[in-house]
């Protein structure tokens, strides 16, 4: 049951990222930015992604250019750092033209080495301009999004618990808090 709830949550976030990647205003801003550096785009783009972050209760929304470089962000400054692994994932998403869910990865470059959920979705150019102009990233702390699902058992129990783990090389990475 918990696995189904988590899977549904992740699918909904991915669908949301795809939906916002189709936003004409965001795509138009990114197309203009890709074709020429336009300082006038910055404030509008930042306002647009701040509204998205706030409306969806996300920890951060990032907008990347075709090279995987950050061009706009909303949310915590700490979540604006992009690891080489993340940039590679974003470039892969843009090259393929397909969204990537970079689920449950630990970014050791960020303060506290948090476990993150990232939804990377390419931004196609507007009509008349070919290709992908960048990507939008919905970013969440996994603990914030999943802890309530992991801590609640279907019935009250002093001993039962659910754990969310991931293999990390030869080690196990605990993605949820261990009660016992």
XYZ file of C-alpha atoms in Angstrom:
180
model
C 0.000 0.000 0.000
C 2.767 2.473 0.917
C 4.659 1.663 -2.257
C 1.529 2.454 -4.286
C 1.102 5.797 -2.492
C 4.716 6.761 -3.101
C 4.541 5.672 -6.728
C 1.387 7.736 -7.258
C 2.999 10.791 -5.661
C 6.070 10.495 -7.892
C 3.948 9.987 -11.021
C 1.872 13.072 -10.192
C 4.986 15.226 -9.774
C 6.399 13.983 -13.080
C 3.110 14.752 -14.829
C 3.169 18.243 -13.319
C 6.708 18.837 -14.617
C 5.662 17.722 -18.097
C 2.609 19.976 -17.992
C 4.670 23.029 -17.034
C 7.229 22.261 -19.746
C 4.393 22.883 -22.220
C 3.706 26.363 -20.828
C 3.814 28.762 -23.761
C 5.033 31.666 -21.645
C 7.905 29.689 -20.121
C 8.873 28.228 -23.489
C 8.721 31.672 -25.129
C 10.958 33.175 -22.425
C 13.454 30.328 -22.745
C 13.453 30.492 -26.544
C 14.234 34.225 -26.448
C 16.909 33.589 -23.833
C 18.458 30.781 -25.917
C 18.505 32.849 -29.101
C 20.003 35.920 -27.452
C 20.785 36.956 -23.946
C 17.811 39.120 -23.024
C 18.115 40.767 -19.596
C 14.429 41.780 -19.719
C 13.364 38.117 -19.540
C 14.952 37.513 -16.134
C 12.396 39.142 -13.809
C 9.362 37.655 -15.590
C 10.900 34.198 -15.709
C 11.801 34.356 -12.020
C 8.276 35.485 -11.113
C 6.790 32.648 -13.169
C 8.872 29.943 -11.484
C 8.386 31.425 -8.004
C 4.614 31.133 -8.502
C 5.060 27.533 -9.619
C 7.227 26.712 -6.586
C 4.785 28.320 -4.192
C 1.655 26.822 -5.789
C 3.054 23.284 -5.714
C 4.830 23.606 -2.336
C 8.155 22.651 -3.928
C 11.508 23.273 -2.289
C 12.996 24.670 -5.509
C 12.300 25.194 -9.190
C 15.322 25.475 -11.460
C 15.527 26.510 -15.110
C 18.571 25.365 -17.058
C 19.891 26.390 -20.444
C 20.903 23.884 -23.144
C 24.346 23.535 -21.593
C 22.831 22.521 -18.243
C 23.708 25.828 -16.595
C 21.334 27.483 -14.158
C 19.622 30.546 -15.680
C 16.832 31.068 -13.146
C 15.851 29.587 -9.808
C 13.308 29.899 -7.063
C 13.609 28.490 -3.578
C 16.451 27.828 -1.214
C 19.882 29.021 -2.324
C 21.288 25.734 -0.996
C 19.285 23.799 -3.619
C 20.715 25.782 -6.538
C 24.020 23.908 -6.548
C 24.240 21.506 -9.475
C 26.452 18.442 -9.160
C 28.238 17.103 -12.249
C 26.012 13.996 -12.044
C 22.886 16.131 -12.022
C 24.077 18.228 -14.989
C 24.785 14.991 -16.891
C 21.222 13.796 -16.168
C 19.798 17.140 -17.308
C 21.843 17.091 -20.534
C 20.702 13.514 -21.185
C 17.075 14.574 -20.722
C 17.495 17.505 -23.113
C 19.366 15.416 -25.710
C 16.674 12.732 -25.678
C 13.819 15.228 -25.446
C 12.334 13.065 -22.686
C 11.736 13.806 -19.011
C 13.883 12.139 -16.390
C 12.886 11.491 -12.834
C 16.131 11.678 -10.870
C 14.572 10.025 -7.831
C 16.065 9.649 -4.433
C 19.627 10.653 -4.982
C 21.942 12.028 -2.349
C 23.811 15.164 -3.288
C 26.927 15.279 -1.134
C 27.841 18.718 -2.498
C 24.858 20.338 -0.777
C 24.900 21.233 2.934
C 23.861 18.190 4.977
C 24.084 15.923 1.902
C 20.294 15.742 1.502
C 18.380 13.074 -0.384
C 16.519 14.799 -3.223
C 13.736 14.147 -5.681
C 14.329 15.867 -9.032
C 11.993 15.934 -12.009
C 13.909 17.118 -15.080
C 11.832 18.008 -18.131
C 13.142 19.445 -21.419
C 11.677 22.717 -22.660
C 10.958 22.656 -26.392
C 11.370 25.907 -28.288
C 8.303 27.791 -29.396
C 6.989 27.423 -32.942
C 9.458 28.575 -35.555
C 12.510 27.797 -33.416
C 13.825 24.250 -33.546
C 14.983 22.021 -30.737
C 15.193 22.058 -26.994
C 16.042 25.389 -25.358
C 16.570 24.197 -21.806
C 14.952 22.278 -18.984
C 12.741 22.899 -15.993
C 13.532 21.059 -12.776
C 11.126 20.530 -9.896
C 13.249 19.786 -6.819
C 12.163 18.523 -3.420
C 13.806 17.271 -0.281
C 12.786 13.606 -0.183
C 12.406 13.744 3.601
C 9.882 16.590 3.403
C 7.820 14.893 0.713
C 7.929 11.266 1.853
C 8.406 11.260 5.641
C 4.705 11.435 6.501
C 4.012 8.460 4.225
C 6.854 6.459 5.715
C 6.100 7.200 9.374
C 2.394 6.367 9.218
C 1.562 2.696 9.387
C -1.922 1.699 8.258
C -2.771 1.140 11.939
C -1.163 2.379 15.135
C 1.816 0.216 16.027
C 4.630 0.752 18.556
C 6.998 -1.623 16.726
C 6.171 -1.698 13.018
C 7.922 0.651 10.627
C 8.499 1.138 6.939
C 11.908 1.940 5.531
C 12.856 3.461 2.245
C 16.338 2.351 1.197
C 18.474 2.453 -1.894
C 21.602 0.613 -2.882
C 24.567 2.966 -3.195
C 27.477 0.927 -4.505
C 28.170 -1.733 -1.871
C 26.267 0.123 0.840
C 22.664 0.737 1.801
C 21.507 4.338 1.884
C 18.612 4.886 4.304
C 16.311 7.430 2.749
C 13.873 7.470 5.636
C 14.426 7.857 9.339
C 14.957 4.646 11.272
C 12.761 4.413 14.397
C 14.236 1.263 15.917
